[in-house]
mmCIF file of C-alpha atoms and ligand atoms in Angstrom:
data_model
loop_
_atom_site.group_PDB
_atom_site.id
_atom_site.type_symbol
_atom_site.label_atom_id
_atom_site.label_comp_id
_atom_site.label_asym_id
_atom_site.label_seq_id
_atom_site.Cartn_x
_atom_site.Cartn_y
_atom_site.Cartn_z
ATOM 1 C CA MET A 1 -8.715 43.484 19.601
ATOM 2 C CA ARG A 2 -11.009 42.214 22.312
ATOM 3 C CA PRO A 3 -9.244 39.775 24.633
ATOM 4 C CA LEU A 4 -11.476 36.853 23.713
ATOM 5 C CA ARG A 5 -10.723 37.313 20.036
ATOM 6 C CA VAL A 6 -7.053 36.798 20.785
ATOM 7 C CA TRP A 7 -7.910 33.229 21.757
ATOM 8 C CA LYS A 8 -9.790 32.703 18.571
ATOM 9 C CA GLN A 9 -6.817 33.809 16.529
ATOM 10 C CA LEU A 10 -4.408 31.817 18.662
ATOM 11 C CA LEU A 11 -6.382 28.607 18.298
ATOM 12 C CA GLY A 12 -7.128 29.096 14.613
ATOM 13 C CA LEU A 13 -10.866 28.783 15.215
ATOM 14 C CA ARG A 14 -13.460 29.618 12.591
ATOM 15 C CA ARG A 15 -17.216 29.899 12.674
ATOM 16 C CA THR A 16 -16.904 29.773 16.444
ATOM 17 C CA VAL A 17 -17.711 32.184 19.271
ATOM 18 C CA ILE A 18 -15.400 32.327 22.272
ATOM 19 C CA GLU A 19 -17.309 32.662 25.511
ATOM 20 C CA GLN A 20 -14.677 32.502 28.169
ATOM 21 C CA ALA A 21 -11.094 31.444 28.863
ATOM 22 C CA ASP A 22 -10.052 29.980 32.167
ATOM 23 C CA PHE A 23 -7.687 27.644 33.959
ATOM 24 C CA ASP A 24 -8.795 24.282 35.178
ATOM 25 C CA GLU A 25 -7.923 24.438 38.880
ATOM 26 C CA ARG A 26 -7.225 20.710 39.063
ATOM 27 C CA ASP A 27 -4.415 20.391 36.530
ATOM 28 C CA GLY A 28 -3.665 23.926 35.393
ATOM 29 C CA SER A 29 -4.803 23.301 31.830
ATOM 30 C CA VAL A 30 -6.382 26.112 29.805
ATOM 31 C CA VAL A 31 -10.072 25.626 29.111
ATOM 32 C CA ILE A 32 -11.730 27.747 26.460
ATOM 33 C CA SER A 33 -15.512 27.749 26.454
ATOM 34 C CA VAL A 34 -16.870 28.074 22.937
ATOM 35 C CA ARG A 35 -20.077 27.774 20.964
ATOM 36 C CA ARG A 36 -20.939 27.317 17.317
ATOM 37 C CA ARG A 37 -21.968 30.399 15.395
ATOM 38 C CA ALA A 38 -25.703 30.563 14.843
ATOM 39 C CA ARG A 39 -25.394 29.371 11.250
ATOM 40 C CA GLU A 40 -23.358 26.370 12.354
ATOM 41 C CA ARG A 41 -25.887 25.106 14.831
ATOM 42 C CA ASP A 42 -27.959 21.932 14.500
ATOM 43 C CA ARG A 43 -26.117 20.503 11.546
ATOM 44 C CA CYS A 44 -25.694 16.784 10.863
ATOM 45 C CA PRO A 45 -21.970 15.913 11.003
ATOM 46 C CA HIS A 46 -22.284 13.619 7.983
ATOM 47 C CA CYS A 47 -24.315 15.596 5.453
ATOM 48 C CA ARG A 48 -24.166 19.080 7.033
ATOM 49 C CA ARG A 49 -27.928 19.350 6.640
ATOM 50 C CA ARG A 50 -29.786 21.494 9.164
ATOM 51 C CA SER A 51 -31.746 19.105 11.359
ATOM 52 C CA PRO A 52 -34.244 19.408 14.201
ATOM 53 C CA GLY A 53 -32.708 19.256 17.672
ATOM 54 C CA TYR A 54 -33.108 15.947 19.505
ATOM 55 C CA ASP A 55 -31.701 16.388 23.044
ATOM 56 C CA GLN A 56 -28.742 17.763 24.979
ATOM 57 C CA GLY A 57 -26.695 14.574 24.483
ATOM 58 C CA GLU A 58 -24.233 14.084 27.295
ATOM 59 C CA GLY A 59 -24.081 17.783 28.151
ATOM 60 C CA ARG A 60 -20.817 19.759 28.128
ATOM 61 C CA ARG A 61 -17.905 18.144 26.384
ATOM 62 C CA ARG A 62 -14.190 18.826 25.987
ATOM 63 C CA TRP A 63 -11.934 18.579 22.970
ATOM 64 C CA ARG A 64 -8.195 18.514 23.369
ATOM 65 C CA ALA A 65 -6.616 21.383 21.386
ATOM 66 C CA LEU A 66 -2.967 22.035 20.519
ATOM 67 C CA ASP A 67 -0.914 22.879 23.612
ATOM 68 C CA LEU A 68 -0.578 26.581 24.426
ATOM 69 C CA ALA A 69 3.122 26.939 25.072
ATOM 70 C CA THR A 70 3.654 24.561 27.974
ATOM 71 C CA SER A 71 0.024 24.087 28.986
ATOM 72 C CA LEU A 72 -2.539 21.563 27.895
ATOM 73 C CA CYS A 73 -5.510 23.237 26.267
ATOM 74 C CA PHE A 74 -9.127 22.161 25.866
ATOM 75 C CA LEU A 75 -12.153 23.568 24.116
ATOM 76 C CA GLU A 76 -15.379 23.110 25.998
ATOM 77 C CA ALA A 77 -18.883 23.320 24.562
ATOM 78 C CA ASP A 78 -22.352 21.827 24.601
ATOM 79 C CA ALA A 79 -22.733 18.741 22.462
ATOM 80 C CA PRO A 80 -26.446 18.468 21.682
ATOM 81 C CA ARG A 81 -27.845 15.840 19.371
ATOM 82 C CA VAL A 82 -29.875 16.372 16.228
ATOM 83 C CA ASN A 83 -32.192 14.096 14.325
ATOM 84 C CA CYS A 84 -31.050 13.963 10.695
ATOM 85 C CA ARG A 85 -33.495 12.699 8.105
ATOM 86 C CA ARG A 86 -30.815 10.505 6.574
ATOM 87 C CA HIS A 87 -28.439 9.771 9.429
ATOM 88 C CA GLY A 88 -30.749 9.503 12.430
ATOM 89 C CA VAL A 89 -29.887 10.780 15.891
ATOM 90 C CA VAL A 90 -26.295 12.072 15.953
ATOM 91 C CA VAL A 91 -24.207 14.547 17.918
ATOM 92 C CA ALA A 92 -24.408 17.841 16.014
ATOM 93 C CA ALA A 93 -21.396 18.891 13.956
ATOM 94 C CA VAL A 94 -18.858 21.310 15.446
ATOM 95 C CA PRO A 95 -16.624 23.512 13.277
ATOM 96 C CA TRP A 96 -13.499 22.859 15.350
ATOM 97 C CA ALA A 97 -13.402 19.056 15.319
ATOM 98 C CA ARG A 98 -14.157 16.009 13.201
ATOM 99 C CA HIS A 99 -17.148 13.891 14.049
ATOM 100 C CA ASP A 100 -16.593 11.483 16.929
ATOM 101 C CA ALA A 101 -13.206 12.979 17.769
ATOM 102 C CA ALA A 102 -12.009 13.998 21.231
ATOM 103 C CA PHE A 103 -9.418 16.304 19.621
ATOM 104 C CA THR A 104 -9.670 19.462 17.585
ATOM 105 C CA ARG A 105 -9.080 19.418 13.845
ATOM 106 C CA ALA A 106 -5.776 21.295 14.202
ATOM 107 C CA PHE A 107 -4.599 18.817 16.833
ATOM 108 C CA GLU A 108 -5.425 15.881 14.583
ATOM 109 C CA ASP A 109 -3.856 17.431 11.496
ATOM 110 C CA GLN A 110 -0.623 18.069 13.353
ATOM 111 C CA THR A 111 -0.616 14.521 14.724
ATOM 112 C CA ALA A 112 -1.119 13.093 11.224
ATOM 113 C CA TRP A 113 1.642 15.281 9.807
ATOM 114 C CA LEU A 114 4.057 14.228 12.540
ATOM 115 C CA THR A 115 3.186 10.556 12.099
ATOM 116 C CA VAL A 116 4.063 10.773 8.427
ATOM 117 C CA ASN A 117 7.246 12.742 9.037
ATOM 118 C CA THR A 118 8.726 11.617 12.338
ATOM 119 C CA SER A 119 9.076 8.605 14.586
ATOM 120 C CA LYS A 120 6.396 6.861 16.547
ATOM 121 C CA THR A 121 7.830 7.811 19.921
ATOM 122 C CA ALA A 122 8.279 11.451 18.931
ATOM 123 C CA VAL A 123 4.603 11.774 17.982
ATOM 124 C CA ALA A 124 3.307 10.116 21.123
ATOM 125 C CA GLU A 125 5.625 12.119 23.386
ATOM 126 C CA LEU A 126 5.138 15.480 21.780
ATOM 127 C CA MET A 127 1.366 15.239 21.460
ATOM 128 C CA ARG A 128 0.985 13.499 24.829
ATOM 129 C CA ILE A 129 -1.221 10.732 23.484
ATOM 130 C CA ALA A 130 -0.970 6.937 23.273
ATOM 131 C CA TRP A 131 0.292 5.346 20.071
ATOM 132 C CA ARG A 132 -3.042 3.608 19.664
ATOM 133 C CA THR A 133 -4.741 7.006 19.655
ATOM 134 C CA VAL A 134 -2.368 8.137 16.918
ATOM 135 C CA GLY A 135 -3.722 5.266 14.811
ATOM 136 C CA TRP A 136 -7.312 6.342 15.266
ATOM 137 C CA ILE A 137 -6.469 9.941 14.477
ATOM 138 C CA CYS A 138 -4.718 8.902 11.251
ATOM 139 C CA GLU A 139 -7.766 6.860 10.270
ATOM 140 C CA ARG A 140 -10.077 9.842 10.739
ATOM 141 C CA VAL A 141 -7.815 12.296 8.931
ATOM 142 C CA ALA A 142 -7.230 9.925 6.014
ATOM 143 C CA ALA A 143 -10.940 9.080 5.714
ATOM 144 C CA GLU A 144 -11.874 12.741 5.510
ATOM 145 C CA ALA A 145 -9.163 13.565 2.979
ATOM 146 C CA GLN A 146 -10.198 10.596 0.876
ATOM 147 C CA ALA A 147 -13.823 11.673 0.900
ATOM 148 C CA GLN A 148 -12.864 15.174 -0.237
ATOM 149 C CA ARG A 149 -10.484 14.182 -2.986
ATOM 150 C CA ASP A 150 -10.962 11.923 -5.956
ATOM 151 C CA LEU A 151 -7.865 9.765 -6.090
ATOM 152 C CA PHE A 152 -9.261 7.829 -9.027
ATOM 153 C CA ALA A 153 -9.595 10.849 -11.322
ATOM 154 C CA GLY A 154 -7.713 10.364 -14.577
ATOM 155 C CA LEU A 155 -6.473 6.870 -13.768
ATOM 156 C CA THR A 156 -5.408 5.021 -16.895
ATOM 157 C CA ARG A 157 -2.593 2.753 -15.806
ATOM 158 C CA LEU A 158 -2.747 0.669 -12.661
ATOM 159 C CA GLY A 159 -0.404 -1.501 -10.670
ATOM 160 C CA VAL A 160 -2.177 -4.109 -8.558
ATOM 161 C CA ASP A 161 -0.435 -6.277 -6.008
ATOM 162 C CA GLU A 162 -0.701 -7.851 -2.599
ATOM 163 C CA ILE A 163 1.398 -7.212 0.452
ATOM 164 C CA SER A 164 1.625 -9.094 3.719
ATOM 165 C CA VAL A 165 1.591 -6.786 6.702
ATOM 166 C CA ARG A 166 2.044 -9.168 9.547
ATOM 167 C CA LYS A 167 4.366 -12.062 8.985
ATOM 168 C CA GLY A 168 2.230 -13.818 6.417
ATOM 169 C CA GLN A 169 -0.978 -13.453 8.349
ATOM 170 C CA ARG A 170 -2.652 -10.396 7.038
ATOM 171 C CA TYR A 171 -2.704 -9.351 3.465
ATOM 172 C CA LEU A 172 -3.602 -6.095 1.817
ATOM 173 C CA THR A 173 -4.486 -5.558 -1.783
ATOM 174 C CA VAL A 174 -2.855 -2.373 -3.026
ATOM 175 C CA VAL A 175 -3.554 -0.373 -6.153
ATOM 176 C CA ILE A 176 -1.211 2.326 -7.407
ATOM 177 C CA ASP A 177 -1.427 4.874 -10.179
ATOM 178 C CA HIS A 178 1.305 3.553 -12.429
ATOM 179 C CA ASP A 179 1.987 7.002 -13.896
ATOM 180 C CA THR A 180 2.616 8.822 -10.636
ATOM 181 C CA GLY A 181 3.588 5.906 -8.384
ATOM 182 C CA ARG A 182 0.952 7.102 -5.957
ATOM 183 C CA LEU A 183 -1.011 4.738 -3.768
ATOM 184 C CA VAL A 184 -4.686 5.144 -4.651
ATOM 185 C CA TRP A 185 -6.317 2.295 -2.772
ATOM 186 C CA ALA A 186 -5.507 -0.329 -0.176
ATOM 187 C CA HIS A 187 -7.820 -2.814 1.457
ATOM 188 C CA PRO A 188 -7.492 -5.885 3.690
ATOM 189 C CA GLY A 189 -7.735 -9.211 1.883
ATOM 190 C CA ARG A 190 -6.347 -10.745 -1.284
ATOM 191 C CA ASP A 191 -9.147 -12.304 -3.226
ATOM 192 C CA LYS A 192 -11.521 -11.611 -6.083
ATOM 193 C CA ARG A 193 -14.036 -9.999 -3.760
ATOM 194 C CA THR A 194 -11.495 -7.375 -2.731
ATOM 195 C CA VAL A 195 -10.603 -6.568 -6.340
ATOM 196 C CA HIS A 196 -14.304 -6.319 -7.198
ATOM 197 C CA LYS A 197 -14.734 -3.907 -4.319
ATOM 198 C CA PHE A 198 -12.113 -1.644 -5.872
ATOM 199 C CA LEU A 199 -13.715 -1.896 -9.305
ATOM 200 C CA ASP A 200 -17.128 -1.061 -7.786
ATOM 201 C CA LEU A 201 -15.645 2.117 -6.338
ATOM 202 C CA LEU A 202 -13.930 2.932 -9.599
ATOM 203 C CA GLY A 203 -17.268 2.665 -11.406
ATOM 204 C CA LYS A 204 -18.089 1.511 -14.900
ATOM 205 C CA ASP A 205 -16.989 4.618 -16.789
ATOM 206 C CA ARG A 206 -13.607 4.814 -15.190
ATOM 207 C CA CYS A 207 -13.096 1.056 -15.543
ATOM 208 C CA GLU A 208 -13.430 1.623 -19.255
ATOM 209 C CA GLN A 209 -10.703 4.276 -19.175
ATOM 210 C CA ILE A 210 -8.122 1.894 -17.778
ATOM 211 C CA GLN A 211 -5.607 1.075 -20.483
ATOM 212 C CA LEU A 212 -2.909 -0.925 -18.754
ATOM 213 C CA VAL A 213 -2.678 -2.986 -15.606
ATOM 214 C CA SER A 214 0.555 -4.376 -14.244
ATOM 215 C CA CYS A 215 0.234 -7.363 -11.927
ATOM 216 C CA ASP A 216 1.435 -10.901 -11.322
ATOM 217 C CA MET A 217 -0.235 -14.073 -12.572
ATOM 218 C CA ALA A 218 -2.692 -14.416 -9.680
ATOM 219 C CA ASP A 219 -6.176 -15.262 -10.961
ATOM 220 C CA TRP A 220 -7.833 -13.268 -8.224
ATOM 221 C CA ILE A 221 -6.319 -10.131 -9.738
ATOM 222 C CA THR A 222 -6.347 -10.858 -13.452
ATOM 223 C CA ILE A 223 -9.836 -12.364 -13.830
ATOM 224 C CA PRO A 224 -11.906 -9.504 -12.298
ATOM 225 C CA LEU A 225 -9.777 -6.912 -14.091
ATOM 226 C CA ALA A 226 -10.108 -8.622 -17.451
ATOM 227 C CA GLU A 227 -13.861 -8.907 -16.915
ATOM 228 C CA ARG A 228 -14.540 -5.345 -15.928
ATOM 229 C CA CYS A 229 -11.868 -3.252 -17.624
ATOM 230 C CA PRO A 230 -12.617 -4.087 -21.265
ATOM 231 C CA ASN A 231 -10.025 -1.711 -22.697
ATOM 232 C CA ALA A 232 -7.141 -2.680 -20.466
ATOM 233 C CA ASP A 233 -4.126 -4.731 -21.465
ATOM 234 C CA ILE A 234 -3.149 -6.887 -18.521
ATOM 235 C CA CYS A 235 0.644 -6.926 -18.277
ATOM 236 C CA LEU A 236 2.222 -9.745 -16.299
ATOM 237 C CA ASP A 237 5.179 -8.682 -14.260
ATOM 238 C CA PRO A 238 8.477 -9.945 -15.794
ATOM 239 C CA PHE A 239 9.889 -10.818 -12.397
ATOM 240 C CA HIS A 240 7.177 -13.385 -11.828
ATOM 241 C CA ILE A 241 7.759 -14.983 -15.229
ATOM 242 C CA VAL A 242 11.507 -15.152 -14.718
ATOM 243 C CA LYS A 243 10.812 -16.631 -11.297
ATOM 244 C CA LEU A 244 9.202 -19.653 -13.000
ATOM 245 C CA GLY A 245 12.589 -20.257 -14.608
ATOM 246 C CA THR A 246 14.485 -19.617 -11.374
ATOM 247 C CA ASP A 247 12.381 -22.223 -9.598
ATOM 248 C CA ALA A 248 12.834 -24.763 -12.394
ATOM 249 C CA LEU A 249 16.597 -24.251 -12.384
ATOM 250 C CA ASP A 250 16.654 -24.720 -8.635
ATOM 251 C CA GLU A 251 14.707 -27.957 -8.979
ATOM 252 C CA VAL A 252 17.191 -29.318 -11.523
ATOM 253 C CA ARG A 253 20.076 -28.277 -9.321
ATOM 254 C CA ARG A 254 18.630 -30.065 -6.313
ATOM 255 C CA GLU A 255 17.954 -33.242 -8.292
ATOM 256 C CA VAL A 256 21.455 -33.303 -9.701
ATOM 257 C CA TRP A 257 22.969 -32.596 -6.316
ATOM 258 C CA ASN A 258 20.956 -35.372 -4.636
ATOM 259 C CA ASP A 259 21.901 -37.857 -7.350
ATOM 260 C CA THR A 260 25.569 -36.984 -7.000
ATOM 261 C CA ARG A 261 25.422 -37.333 -3.250
ATOM 262 C CA LYS A 262 23.597 -40.646 -3.399
ATOM 263 C CA ALA A 263 26.219 -41.911 -5.820
ATOM 264 C CA GLY A 264 28.791 -41.232 -3.112
ATOM 265 C CA GLN A 265 30.505 -38.416 -5.003
ATOM 266 C CA ALA A 266 30.745 -36.066 -2.051
ATOM 267 C CA GLY A 267 33.437 -33.919 -3.646
ATOM 268 C CA LEU A 268 31.380 -33.289 -6.751
ATOM 269 C CA ALA A 269 28.274 -32.585 -4.698
ATOM 270 C CA ARG A 270 30.177 -29.956 -2.774
ATOM 271 C CA GLU A 271 31.402 -28.363 -5.945
ATOM 272 C CA LEU A 272 27.876 -28.207 -7.326
ATOM 273 C CA LYS A 273 26.614 -26.622 -4.171
ATOM 274 C CA GLY A 274 29.362 -24.043 -4.361
ATOM 275 C CA ALA A 275 28.318 -23.165 -7.898
ATOM 276 C CA ARG A 276 24.865 -22.166 -6.832
ATOM 277 C CA PHE A 277 25.305 -18.401 -6.978
ATOM 278 C CA ALA A 278 27.096 -18.497 -10.280
ATOM 279 C CA LEU A 279 24.019 -20.140 -11.822
ATOM 280 C CA TRP A 280 21.687 -17.361 -10.797
ATOM 281 C CA MET A 281 23.851 -14.451 -11.605
ATOM 282 C CA ASN A 282 23.374 -12.073 -14.404
ATOM 283 C CA PRO A 283 25.932 -13.402 -16.947
ATOM 284 C CA GLU A 284 27.381 -9.915 -17.498
ATOM 285 C CA ARG A 285 28.183 -9.638 -13.838
ATOM 286 C CA LEU A 286 30.021 -12.937 -13.432
ATOM 287 C CA THR A 287 33.378 -12.624 -11.749
ATOM 288 C CA GLU A 288 36.282 -14.752 -12.870
ATOM 289 C CA ARG A 289 35.715 -17.106 -9.977
ATOM 290 C CA HIS A 290 32.082 -17.565 -10.907
ATOM 291 C CA GLN A 291 32.990 -18.124 -14.541
ATOM 292 C CA HIS A 292 35.322 -20.833 -13.439
ATOM 293 C CA LYS A 293 32.571 -22.453 -11.380
ATOM 294 C CA LEU A 294 30.234 -22.414 -14.345
ATOM 295 C CA ALA A 295 32.874 -24.009 -16.525
ATOM 296 C CA ARG A 296 33.188 -26.761 -13.921
ATOM 297 C CA VAL A 297 29.421 -27.262 -13.940
ATOM 298 C CA GLN A 298 29.613 -27.703 -17.695
ATOM 299 C CA GLU A 299 32.344 -30.299 -17.262
ATOM 300 C CA ILE A 300 30.772 -32.334 -14.499
ATOM 301 C CA ASN A 301 27.082 -32.132 -15.231
ATOM 302 C CA ASN A 302 25.646 -31.492 -18.610
ATOM 303 C CA ASP A 303 21.992 -31.430 -17.445
ATOM 304 C CA LEU A 304 22.585 -28.693 -14.966
ATOM 305 C CA TYR A 305 24.547 -26.683 -17.468
ATOM 306 C CA ARG A 306 21.771 -26.980 -20.032
ATOM 307 C CA ALA A 307 19.227 -25.934 -17.399
ATOM 308 C CA TYR A 308 21.420 -22.901 -16.776
ATOM 309 C CA LEU A 309 21.449 -21.964 -20.445
ATOM 310 C CA ILE A 310 17.683 -22.350 -20.776
ATOM 311 C CA TYR A 311 17.138 -20.197 -17.726
ATOM 312 C CA GLN A 312 19.435 -17.434 -18.924
ATOM 313 C CA GLN A 313 17.712 -17.452 -22.293
ATOM 314 C CA LEU A 314 14.365 -16.866 -20.571
ATOM 315 C CA ARG A 315 15.822 -13.862 -18.782
ATOM 316 C CA MET A 316 17.194 -12.597 -22.059
ATOM 317 C CA ILE A 317 13.645 -12.089 -23.337
ATOM 318 C CA TYR A 318 13.280 -9.082 -21.083
ATOM 319 C CA ARG A 319 16.492 -7.475 -22.258
ATOM 320 C CA VAL A 320 15.896 -7.120 -25.964
ATOM 321 C CA PRO A 321 13.498 -4.918 -27.965
ATOM 322 C CA TRP A 322 9.998 -6.305 -27.783
ATOM 323 C CA GLN A 323 9.577 -7.509 -31.382
ATOM 324 C CA GLN A 324 12.738 -9.516 -30.982
ATOM 325 C CA ALA A 325 11.598 -10.664 -27.561
ATOM 326 C CA LEU A 326 8.422 -12.201 -28.972
ATOM 327 C CA GLU A 327 10.465 -14.233 -31.476
ATOM 328 C CA LEU A 328 12.908 -15.187 -28.781
ATOM 329 C CA LEU A 329 10.073 -16.360 -26.561
ATOM 330 C CA ASP A 330 8.651 -18.553 -29.345
ATOM 331 C CA ALA A 331 12.039 -20.165 -29.862
ATOM 332 C CA TRP A 332 12.479 -20.553 -26.129
ATOM 333 C CA LEU A 333 9.150 -22.364 -25.748
ATOM 334 C CA LYS A 334 10.197 -24.896 -28.407
ATOM 335 C CA TRP A 335 13.554 -25.414 -26.753
ATOM 336 C CA ALA A 336 12.054 -25.862 -23.296
ATOM 337 C CA ARG A 337 9.455 -28.344 -24.572
ATOM 338 C CA ARG A 338 12.146 -30.600 -26.018
ATOM 339 C CA CYS A 339 14.859 -30.195 -23.390
ATOM 340 C CA GLN A 340 13.930 -33.353 -21.427
ATOM 341 C CA LEU A 341 14.571 -31.604 -18.120
ATOM 342 C CA ARG A 342 11.335 -32.276 -16.278
ATOM 343 C CA PRO A 343 11.079 -28.949 -14.361
ATOM 344 C CA PHE A 344 11.518 -27.009 -17.616
ATOM 345 C CA VAL A 345 9.364 -29.193 -19.855
ATOM 346 C CA LYS A 346 6.259 -28.198 -17.933
ATOM 347 C CA LEU A 347 6.902 -24.441 -18.171
ATOM 348 C CA PRO A 348 5.794 -23.863 -21.778
ATOM 349 C CA LYS A 349 2.240 -24.847 -20.865
ATOM 350 C CA THR A 350 2.063 -22.315 -18.042
ATOM 351 C CA ILE A 351 3.673 -19.632 -20.158
ATOM 352 C CA THR A 352 1.464 -20.275 -23.181
ATOM 353 C CA ASN A 353 -1.600 -19.962 -20.955
ATOM 354 C CA GLN A 354 -0.372 -16.546 -19.835
ATOM 355 C CA ARG A 355 0.986 -15.517 -23.194
ATOM 356 C CA ALA A 356 -1.276 -12.501 -23.753
ATOM 357 C CA GLY A 357 -0.187 -10.946 -20.465
ATOM 358 C CA ILE A 358 3.484 -11.659 -21.091
ATOM 359 C CA ASP A 359 3.364 -10.165 -24.586
ATOM 360 C CA ALA A 360 1.524 -7.083 -23.320
ATOM 361 C CA ALA A 361 4.197 -6.481 -20.671
ATOM 362 C CA LEU A 362 6.925 -6.801 -23.313
ATOM 363 C CA ARG A 363 5.106 -4.511 -25.727
ATOM 364 C CA HIS A 364 4.469 -1.800 -23.160
ATOM 365 C CA GLY A 365 7.688 -2.314 -21.214
ATOM 366 C CA LEU A 366 5.665 -2.399 -18.003
ATOM 367 C CA SER A 367 6.623 -4.084 -14.759
ATOM 368 C CA ASN A 368 5.602 -4.129 -11.135
ATOM 369 C CA ALA A 369 8.714 -2.211 -10.135
ATOM 370 C CA ARG A 370 6.687 0.878 -9.238
ATOM 371 C CA THR A 371 4.200 -1.124 -7.205
ATOM 372 C CA GLU A 372 7.065 -2.891 -5.457
ATOM 373 C CA GLN A 373 8.496 0.467 -4.431
ATOM 374 C CA VAL A 374 5.203 1.411 -2.806
ATOM 375 C CA ASN A 375 5.022 -2.011 -1.149
ATOM 376 C CA THR A 376 8.478 -1.547 0.310
ATOM 377 C CA GLN A 377 7.335 1.754 1.809
ATOM 378 C CA ILE A 378 4.226 0.168 3.288
ATOM 379 C CA ARG A 379 6.386 -2.562 4.797
ATOM 380 C CA LEU A 380 8.545 0.151 6.378
ATOM 381 C CA ILE A 381 5.436 1.815 7.773
ATOM 382 C CA THR A 382 4.274 -1.423 9.373
ATOM 383 C CA ARG A 383 7.742 -2.155 10.672
ATOM 384 C CA ARG A 384 7.945 1.273 12.288
ATOM 385 C CA GLY A 385 5.668 -0.384 14.803
ATOM 386 C CA PHE A 386 2.307 0.935 13.875
ATOM 387 C CA GLY A 387 0.787 -1.153 16.730
ATOM 388 C CA TYR A 388 -1.225 -3.599 14.698
ATOM 389 C CA HIS A 389 -4.527 -2.850 16.360
ATOM 390 C CA SER A 390 -6.126 -2.938 12.953
ATOM 391 C CA PRO A 391 -5.068 -3.091 9.333
ATOM 392 C CA TRP A 392 -7.055 0.121 8.855
ATOM 393 C CA ALA A 393 -4.508 2.089 10.854
ATOM 394 C CA VAL A 394 -1.747 0.809 8.582
ATOM 395 C CA ILE A 395 -3.837 1.625 5.523
ATOM 396 C CA ALA A 396 -4.607 5.118 6.827
ATOM 397 C CA LEU A 397 -0.958 5.913 7.415
ATOM 398 C CA ALA A 398 -0.061 4.458 4.021
ATOM 399 C CA MET A 399 -2.682 6.636 2.343
ATOM 400 C CA LEU A 400 -1.438 9.715 4.198
ATOM 401 C CA SER A 401 2.205 9.053 3.334
ATOM 402 C CA LEU A 402 1.994 7.455 -0.100
ATOM 403 C CA GLY A 403 -1.382 8.627 -1.372
ATOM 404 C CA GLY A 404 -0.596 12.314 -0.946
ATOM 405 C CA LEU A 405 -3.338 12.812 1.645
ATOM 406 C CA CYS A 406 -1.221 14.213 4.469
ATOM 407 C CA PRO A 407 -2.659 17.547 5.659
ATOM 408 C CA PRO A 408 -0.362 20.573 6.007
ATOM 409 C CA LEU A 409 0.602 21.688 9.476
ATOM 410 C CA PRO A 410 -2.190 23.810 11.014
ATOM 411 C CA GLY A 411 -2.025 27.492 10.124
ATOM 412 C CA ARG A 412 0.439 27.056 7.259
HETATM 413 ZN ZN1 ZN B 501 -27.162 13.670 7.851
#
């Protein structure tokens, strides 16, 4: 093997000619001079079309490659510009690096892999780059993988939700494949426009293939989906329905507690406060102490005890077979309407308005649980300190980790 070809093998280069290998006198790094093979020359980095040369650009350029043992390593080559018919004047494509990158493809792939699989500090230390740079690399790697793969192929069941990625300031809309639990799309914003953007990408044909969507009651999700996915049953997440009951029960509890306190019955008020957890618990999980508390609630305040029963009955709907659940829900609505507890009396209207979505969720046994799992992972990713320079970095890392886009380690 000729000595120069050893470098080619070592660096995993393809469609590239090695011209020379040398040390940079200043810092002892290895600098490999390369050029594109004839067939690779003058190509647009976006469409790969052969294009007329434009100028020499900024002359010789360096790309950081994977370290060679203990030394830094760079590729060096000309970086002329071409004039593409579609993309205008751009730096010509190189086989060893992504467009606009100061690193080789192998370097970026390894960085992305490490970011998915190790800690922030480990990546930055090992690769000798700033954390911010890691973010940009992940964005490039994820964008390329996304362009090459069709994550929407065969989608029939979706989970759509929002997630806040910076203490209530920034929101992302996330879409998962409900069958595989895989993240297929994430985008900043939580509004109709964002959902429409997703549906535009999905395209009319694939919109028509969607059969089920799991989401909460937010109009900005349900309205665009109902409009554009004509064959989809929108399933409202049980948790959000039960939460309506939880909130109503809490309202009753607070009212009762305030009344008791105002009436100067401090002892009773304290007892009611102490019963709080017992009210929310799953009845099957009540300990003896909690049972006792509930019995006391029944003794001292009938309203609160009734509110408790109504709330538990609402939860029950999600624990029985669906045909029975629909009957149970009808009976529950009647009960709630007549119960004379203000926070509960207003619920039937809300629930009736959302009835189709509630019934669909019961019928299909669908919930947001899968989407929530993905959301928890995204929250972990953001918490790992993905320097919030842009939501796109968070999205890129989420797509690499949870969308199955992470590249293999170079050479494997
Ligand atoms: Zn082009």
